[in-house]
XYZ file of C-alpha atoms in Angstrom:
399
model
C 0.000 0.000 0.000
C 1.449 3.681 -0.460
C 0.039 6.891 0.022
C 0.667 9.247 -2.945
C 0.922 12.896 -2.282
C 0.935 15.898 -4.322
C 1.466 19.517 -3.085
C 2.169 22.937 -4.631
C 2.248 26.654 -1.786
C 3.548 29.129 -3.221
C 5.222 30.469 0.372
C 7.901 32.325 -1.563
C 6.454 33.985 -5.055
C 9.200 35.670 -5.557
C 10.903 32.066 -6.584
C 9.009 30.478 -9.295
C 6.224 33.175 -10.341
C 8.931 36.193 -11.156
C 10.866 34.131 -13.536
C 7.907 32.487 -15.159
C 5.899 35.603 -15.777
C 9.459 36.981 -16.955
C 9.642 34.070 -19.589
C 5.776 34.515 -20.385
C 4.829 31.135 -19.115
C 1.470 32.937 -16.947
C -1.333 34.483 -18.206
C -1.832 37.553 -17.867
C -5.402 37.258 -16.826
C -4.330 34.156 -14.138
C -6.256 32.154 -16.070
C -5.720 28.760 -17.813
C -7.723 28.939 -20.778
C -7.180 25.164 -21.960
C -7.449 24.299 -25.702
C -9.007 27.763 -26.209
C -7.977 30.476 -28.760
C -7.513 32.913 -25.461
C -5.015 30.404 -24.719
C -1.548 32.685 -23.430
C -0.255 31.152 -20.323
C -1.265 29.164 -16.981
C -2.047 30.158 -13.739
C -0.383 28.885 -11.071
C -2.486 26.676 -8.652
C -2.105 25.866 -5.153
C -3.395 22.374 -3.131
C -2.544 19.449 -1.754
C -3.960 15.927 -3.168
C -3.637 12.646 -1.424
C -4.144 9.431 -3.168
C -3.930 5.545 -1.283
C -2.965 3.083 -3.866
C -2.989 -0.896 -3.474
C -2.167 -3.785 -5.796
C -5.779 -4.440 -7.114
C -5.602 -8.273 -5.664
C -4.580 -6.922 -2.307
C -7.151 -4.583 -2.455
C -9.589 -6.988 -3.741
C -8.667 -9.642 -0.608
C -8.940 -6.757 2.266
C -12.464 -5.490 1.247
C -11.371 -2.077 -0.161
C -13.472 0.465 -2.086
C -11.899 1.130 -5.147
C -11.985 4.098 -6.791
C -10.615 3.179 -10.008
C -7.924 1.072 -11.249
C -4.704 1.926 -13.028
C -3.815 -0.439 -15.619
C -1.317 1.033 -16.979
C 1.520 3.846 -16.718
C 4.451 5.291 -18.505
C 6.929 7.717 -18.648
C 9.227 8.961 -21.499
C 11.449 12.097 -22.959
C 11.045 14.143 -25.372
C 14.754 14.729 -26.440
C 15.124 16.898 -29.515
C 12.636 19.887 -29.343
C 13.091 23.408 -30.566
C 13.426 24.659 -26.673
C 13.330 22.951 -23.609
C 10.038 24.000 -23.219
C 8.606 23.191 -25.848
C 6.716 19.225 -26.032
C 7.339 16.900 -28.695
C 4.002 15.582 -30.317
C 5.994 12.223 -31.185
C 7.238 11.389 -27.910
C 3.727 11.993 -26.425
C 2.285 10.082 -29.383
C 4.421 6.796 -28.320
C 3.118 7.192 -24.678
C -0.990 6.981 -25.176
C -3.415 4.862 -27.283
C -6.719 5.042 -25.663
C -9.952 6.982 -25.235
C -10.981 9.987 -22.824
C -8.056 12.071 -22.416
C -7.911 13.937 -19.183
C -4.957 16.368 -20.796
C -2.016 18.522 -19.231
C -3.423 21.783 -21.236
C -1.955 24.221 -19.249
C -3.798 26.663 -21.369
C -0.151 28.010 -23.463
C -0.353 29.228 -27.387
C 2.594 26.270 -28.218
C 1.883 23.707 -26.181
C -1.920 22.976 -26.153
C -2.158 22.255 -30.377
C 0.794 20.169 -29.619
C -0.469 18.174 -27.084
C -3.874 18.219 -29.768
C -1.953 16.813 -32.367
C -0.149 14.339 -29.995
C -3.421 12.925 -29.440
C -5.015 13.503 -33.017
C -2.478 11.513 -34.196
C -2.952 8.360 -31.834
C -6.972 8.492 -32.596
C -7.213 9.679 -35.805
C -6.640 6.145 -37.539
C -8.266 3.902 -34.916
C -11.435 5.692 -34.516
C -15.252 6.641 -36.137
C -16.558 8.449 -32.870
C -15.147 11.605 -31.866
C -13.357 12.191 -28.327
C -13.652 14.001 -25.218
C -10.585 15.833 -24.255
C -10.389 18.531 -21.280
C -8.098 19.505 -18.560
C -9.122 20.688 -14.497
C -6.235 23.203 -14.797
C -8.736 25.480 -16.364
C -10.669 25.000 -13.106
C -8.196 24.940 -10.223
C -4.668 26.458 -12.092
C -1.549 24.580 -12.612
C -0.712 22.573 -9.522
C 2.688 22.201 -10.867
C 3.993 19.514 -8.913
C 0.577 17.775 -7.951
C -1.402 18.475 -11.114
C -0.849 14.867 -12.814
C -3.108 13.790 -9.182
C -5.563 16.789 -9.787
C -6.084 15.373 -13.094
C -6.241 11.983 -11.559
C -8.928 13.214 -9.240
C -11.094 14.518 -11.898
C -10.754 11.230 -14.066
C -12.035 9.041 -11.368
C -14.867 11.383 -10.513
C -15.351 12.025 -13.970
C -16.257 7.438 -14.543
C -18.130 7.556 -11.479
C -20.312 10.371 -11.928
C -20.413 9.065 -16.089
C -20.299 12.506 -16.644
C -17.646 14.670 -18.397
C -17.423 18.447 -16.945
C -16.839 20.924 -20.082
C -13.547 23.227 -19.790
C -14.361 26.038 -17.609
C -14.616 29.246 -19.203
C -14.554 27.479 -22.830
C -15.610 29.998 -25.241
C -14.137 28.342 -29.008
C -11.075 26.390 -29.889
C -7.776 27.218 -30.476
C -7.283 27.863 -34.201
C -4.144 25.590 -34.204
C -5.785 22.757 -33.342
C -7.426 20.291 -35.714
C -10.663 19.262 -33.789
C -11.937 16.996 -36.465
C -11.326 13.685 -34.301
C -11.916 15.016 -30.613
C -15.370 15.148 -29.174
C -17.808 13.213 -27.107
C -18.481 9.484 -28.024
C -21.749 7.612 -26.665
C -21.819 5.979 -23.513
C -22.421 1.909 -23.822
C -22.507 -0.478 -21.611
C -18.857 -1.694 -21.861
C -15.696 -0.009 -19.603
C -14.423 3.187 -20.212
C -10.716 3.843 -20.531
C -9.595 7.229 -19.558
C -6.566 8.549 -20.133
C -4.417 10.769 -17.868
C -1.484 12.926 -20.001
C 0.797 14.957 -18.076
C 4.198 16.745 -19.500
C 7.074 18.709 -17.783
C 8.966 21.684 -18.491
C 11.999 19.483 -19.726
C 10.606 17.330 -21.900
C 9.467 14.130 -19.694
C 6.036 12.729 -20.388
C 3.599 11.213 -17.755
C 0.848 8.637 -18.533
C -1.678 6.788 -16.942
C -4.806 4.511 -18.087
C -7.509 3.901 -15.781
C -10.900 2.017 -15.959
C -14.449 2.120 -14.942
C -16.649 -0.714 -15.792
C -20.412 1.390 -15.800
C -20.287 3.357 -12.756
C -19.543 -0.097 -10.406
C -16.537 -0.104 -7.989
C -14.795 -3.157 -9.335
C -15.493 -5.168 -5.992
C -19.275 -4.888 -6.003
C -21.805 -1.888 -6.416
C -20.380 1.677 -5.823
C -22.497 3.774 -3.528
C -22.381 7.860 -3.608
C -21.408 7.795 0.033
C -18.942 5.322 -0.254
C -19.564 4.145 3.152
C -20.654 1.249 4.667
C -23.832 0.398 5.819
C -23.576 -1.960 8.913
C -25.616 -1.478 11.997
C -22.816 -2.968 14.332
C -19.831 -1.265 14.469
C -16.339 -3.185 16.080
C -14.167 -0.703 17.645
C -10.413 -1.817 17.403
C -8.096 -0.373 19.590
C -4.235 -0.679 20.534
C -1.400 0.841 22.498
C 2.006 -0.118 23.966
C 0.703 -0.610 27.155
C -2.580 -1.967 29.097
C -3.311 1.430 30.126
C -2.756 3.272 26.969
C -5.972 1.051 25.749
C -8.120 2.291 28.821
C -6.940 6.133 27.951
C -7.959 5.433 24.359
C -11.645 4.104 25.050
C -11.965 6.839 27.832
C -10.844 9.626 25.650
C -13.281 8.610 22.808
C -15.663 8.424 25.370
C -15.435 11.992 26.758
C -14.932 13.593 22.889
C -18.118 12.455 21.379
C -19.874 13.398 24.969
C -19.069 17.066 24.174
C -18.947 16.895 20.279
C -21.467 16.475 17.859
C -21.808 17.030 13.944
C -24.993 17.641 12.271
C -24.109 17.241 8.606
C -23.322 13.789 8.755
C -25.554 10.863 10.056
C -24.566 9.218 13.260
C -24.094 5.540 11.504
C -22.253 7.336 8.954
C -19.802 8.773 11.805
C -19.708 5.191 13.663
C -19.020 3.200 10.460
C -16.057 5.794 9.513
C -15.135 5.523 13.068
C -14.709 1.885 13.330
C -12.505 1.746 9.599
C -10.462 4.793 11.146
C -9.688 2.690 14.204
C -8.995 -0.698 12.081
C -6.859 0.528 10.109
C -4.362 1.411 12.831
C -1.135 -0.298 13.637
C -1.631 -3.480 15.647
C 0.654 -2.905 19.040
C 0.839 -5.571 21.609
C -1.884 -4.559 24.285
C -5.301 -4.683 22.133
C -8.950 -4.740 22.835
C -12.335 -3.834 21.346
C -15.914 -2.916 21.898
C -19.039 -3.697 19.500
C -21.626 -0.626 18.919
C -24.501 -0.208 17.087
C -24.603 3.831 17.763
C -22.698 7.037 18.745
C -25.188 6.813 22.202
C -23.019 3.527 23.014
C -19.668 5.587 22.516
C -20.890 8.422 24.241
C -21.693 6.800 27.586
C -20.551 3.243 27.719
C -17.633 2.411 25.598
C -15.754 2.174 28.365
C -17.817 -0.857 30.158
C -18.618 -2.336 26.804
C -14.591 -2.865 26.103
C -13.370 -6.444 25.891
C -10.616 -7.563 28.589
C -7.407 -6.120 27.557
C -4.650 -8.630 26.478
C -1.478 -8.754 25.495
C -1.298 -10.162 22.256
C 2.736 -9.955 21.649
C 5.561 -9.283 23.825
C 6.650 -5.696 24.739
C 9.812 -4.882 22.740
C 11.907 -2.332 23.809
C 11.735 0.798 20.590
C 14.251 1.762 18.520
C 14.931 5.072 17.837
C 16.838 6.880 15.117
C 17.567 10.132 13.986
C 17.705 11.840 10.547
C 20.235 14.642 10.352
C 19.224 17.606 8.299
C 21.458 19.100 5.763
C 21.665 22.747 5.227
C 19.072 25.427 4.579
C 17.862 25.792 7.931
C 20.094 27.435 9.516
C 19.915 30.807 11.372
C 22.166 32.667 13.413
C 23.231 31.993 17.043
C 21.359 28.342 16.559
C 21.643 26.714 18.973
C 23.109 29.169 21.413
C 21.329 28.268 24.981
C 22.091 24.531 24.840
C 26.072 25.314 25.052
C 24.764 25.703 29.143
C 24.751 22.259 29.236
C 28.197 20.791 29.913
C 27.325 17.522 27.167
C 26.382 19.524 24.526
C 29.178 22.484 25.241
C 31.722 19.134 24.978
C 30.598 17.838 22.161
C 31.172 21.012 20.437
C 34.361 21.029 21.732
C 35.433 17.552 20.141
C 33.912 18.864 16.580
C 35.894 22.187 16.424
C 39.145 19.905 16.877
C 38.076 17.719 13.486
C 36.906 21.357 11.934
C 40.695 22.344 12.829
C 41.856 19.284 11.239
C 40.168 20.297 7.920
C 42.962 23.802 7.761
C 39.787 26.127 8.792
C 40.892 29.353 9.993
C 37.571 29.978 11.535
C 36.344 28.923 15.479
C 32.694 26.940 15.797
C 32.126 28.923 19.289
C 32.771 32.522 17.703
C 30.763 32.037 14.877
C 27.745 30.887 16.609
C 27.993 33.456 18.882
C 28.071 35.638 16.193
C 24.392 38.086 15.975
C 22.576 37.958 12.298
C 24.274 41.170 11.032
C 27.704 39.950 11.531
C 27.471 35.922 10.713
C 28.333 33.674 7.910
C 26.448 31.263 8.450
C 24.464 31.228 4.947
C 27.926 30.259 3.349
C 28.076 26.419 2.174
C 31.643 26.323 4.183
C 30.373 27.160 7.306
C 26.870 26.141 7.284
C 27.513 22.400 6.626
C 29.946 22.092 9.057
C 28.256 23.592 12.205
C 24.690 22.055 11.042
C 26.244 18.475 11.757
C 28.231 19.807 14.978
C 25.455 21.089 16.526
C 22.849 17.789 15.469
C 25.932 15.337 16.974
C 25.551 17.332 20.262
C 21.993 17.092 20.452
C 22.115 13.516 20.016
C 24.837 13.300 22.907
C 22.840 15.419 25.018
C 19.778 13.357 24.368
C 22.106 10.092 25.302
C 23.210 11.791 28.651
C-alpha cells in the first residue's frame, strides 16, 4: 500500500512566479484557458492531493473500495525539441493509445495544439466516434507539482459520476488545433478507458490509463457515500501498554460526549469511526468494543470494552535520527544549549576535526556571532556547524 501525495504553496512567489511571468509562461489574466484560442499562459495553482494506492488483488482480498484502477503507466522524454520547453508531439504520441483524455493543457499558445496533435495523431486512424478531451487546470490552475493527481482526481470522478465536466470558461477552440477527431463518443454499456497525459517543463512525459466498468466499484456496487452500511460497528483499539488502551476508550468516550456534527448521520460517523480505528497499527496490548450507535460511545464504551490482552511481547523501541542538511540554519542556533556541559563538549570535540580540515575559523565565535555579523548562509560554514550542533543534540539526548 502507499500513500501518494501531491502539493504545490507558493510560500515564496518571488521564486518560481517572477521568472515564469518573466519568460511569459502565466497568463496575464491568471487564467488557464485550456485548448481555447484565449489560450496565453497558466495560472499557477495551489493544493494538496492525497491518493492511497494498493495492488488491485490486495485490495480486492482486504475489502477495499476502489476508486478506479490503473492499468497502466508510462513515462518517457522528449529529447530533440526546438526549446526545452517546448513538447514533442511524437514522444507523447508513443506514450498513449486510448480513449478519454484527461490532458495537461496548461492553457499556453505552443503547447496545447501540440499536445492536440499528440493525441489527433494516436486516434485519428483507430477511430469513427469523436473524443472528449479537457483539462481541471482550467478550473483549479496549474498545480505544478501535484497536477498529474488533480487530473487523476477529476478522471475518477469524472467514470463515477459518467459525466464529463466541459472546460471552464470554454468559449471556441484554439485555431491551431485540428478538432476533427476530438469530441464526445456515446456511452455503452462496456468499460471506459480514460486517459491521464501529463508533461514537464523538460521534456518528460507522464501517462496513466484507468478504468471504470459502468459506474460499479470493481469489488461490487459503488455507492455515492462510499460508506458502509452496517448497523454494528467493532471498535479496534491498541497501544504499547494496558493502560494506553483504557486512555484510548476513555478519551473517545469523553470527545463524542461534548462533540457532535450535524451534517453527517450518526451511523455514517460510527461506520467511519470503526474503519479509522482498524486501520491502525496493531501494538501488543489490544482490545475492542461492539456498537450499534454514537449513544453507546458516548456513555458506555468504556464498560462495553473487551478484557485487555497482550497479544505480543513488549519490545523495547528503537529510535533513530535523521540529520538535516543545510538550509535551515539561522544565526546563534543553537546558542542556549552550550549551558549544558554535554552539549558544550561535544562542540568542543567537533571544532578539533573542523581544525583538522585547515579552517581558519572557530565553531564557538561564529555561533555566537548576531545575524548582522554571521556567515552562516555560506556552504563552508553552514555544513559544518549544522552536523556539529545535530551530533551534540544527540549526545545530550544520550546523557
Amino acid at each position: 500500500m502507499s500513500l501518494v501525495c501531491g502539493s504545490n504553496t507558493y510560500l515564496t512567489p518571488e521564486c518560481m512566479s517572477f521568472p515564469l511571468s518573466n519568460a511569459s509562461f502565466l497568463c496575464p489574466d491568471a487564467r488557464s484557458y485550456s485548448f481555447d484560442h484565449k489560450a496565453n499562459g497558466y495560472a499557477r495553482g495551489e493544493g494538496y492531493v492525497f491518493v492511497l494506492g494498493k495492488p488491485l488483488a490486495a485490495a480486492l482480498r482486504d475489502g477495499d473500495t476502489i476508486r478506479a484502477v490503473i492499468r497502466t503507466t508510462g513515462v518517457n522524454q522528449d529529447g530533440r525539441t526546438p526549446s526545452i520547453t517546448q513538447p514533442s508531439a511524437n514522444a507523447q504520441v508513443e506514450l498513449i493509445k486510448n480513449e478519454y483524455v484527461e490532458a495537461h493543457g496548461t492553457g499556453t499558445p505552443v503547447g496545447d495544439p501540440i499536445e492536440a496533435t499528440a493525441i489527433g495523431q494516436v486516434f485519428r486512424p483507430h477511430r469513427t466516434r469523436r473524443l472528449w478531451i479537457g483539462s481541471v487546470k482550467s478550473n483549479i490552475g496549474h498545480l505544478e507539482v501535484a497536477s498529474g493527481l488533480a487530473g487523476l482526481l477529476k478522471t475518477v470522478l469524472s467514470l463515477e459520476k459518467g459525466f464529463i465536466p466541459p472546460i471552464a470558461d470554454f468559449q471556441k477552440e484554439n485555431p491551431a488545433i485540428d478538432t476533427d477527431e476530438l469530441g464526445n463518443g456515446p456511452k455503452t454499456n462496456r468499460a471506459r478507458v480514460n486517459v491521464l497525459q501529463a508533461n514537464g517543463k523538460s521534456h518528460a512525459n507522464g501517462h496513466a490509463n484507468g478504468l471504470d466498468n459502468n459506474g460499479v466499484h470493481s469489488n461490487g456496487e459503488m455507492n455515492d457515500d462510499h460508506g458502509p452500511h452496517a448497523t454494528y460497528a467493532v471498535l479496534a483499539f491498541s497501544a504499547a501498554g494496558e493502560d494506553g488502551v483504557q486512555r484510548q476508550t476513555s478519551a473517545l468516550e469523553d470527545y463524542f460526549a461534548t462533540h457532535s456534527r450535524s451534517d453527517i448521520s450518526a451511523q455514517h460517523i460510527l461506520n467511519y469511526l470503526a474503519n479509522t480505528l482498524g486501520r491502525r497499527s496493531l501494538i501488543c496490548w489490544r482490545g475492542f468494543a461492539v456498537v450499534n450507535s454514537l449513544e453507546d460511545v458516548k456513555g458506555r464504551l468504556c464498560k462495553s470494552l473487551s478484557p485487555v490482552i497482550c497479544a505480543s511481547p513488549s519490545k523495547t523501541p528503537e529510535l533513530s535520527f535523521v540529520f538535516t542538511c543545510r538550509g535551515a540554519q539561522y544565526a546563534r542556533m543553537g546558542i542556549n544549549l552550550i549551558q549544558y556541559p554535554v552539549f558544550q563538549e561535544s562542540l568542543v570535540e567537533c571544532e578539533k576535526y573542523i581544525r583538522d580540515l585547515d579552517r581558519d575559523w572557530s565553531l564557538f565565535a561564529e555561533l555566537r556571532k548576531p545575524q548582522e555579523e554571521s556567515s552562516i548562509d555560506m556552504p563552508s560554514m553552514s555544513q559544518p556547524l549544522c552536523t556539529a550542533l545535530q551530533v551534540a543534540i544527540v549526545d545530550l539526548f544520550r546523557s
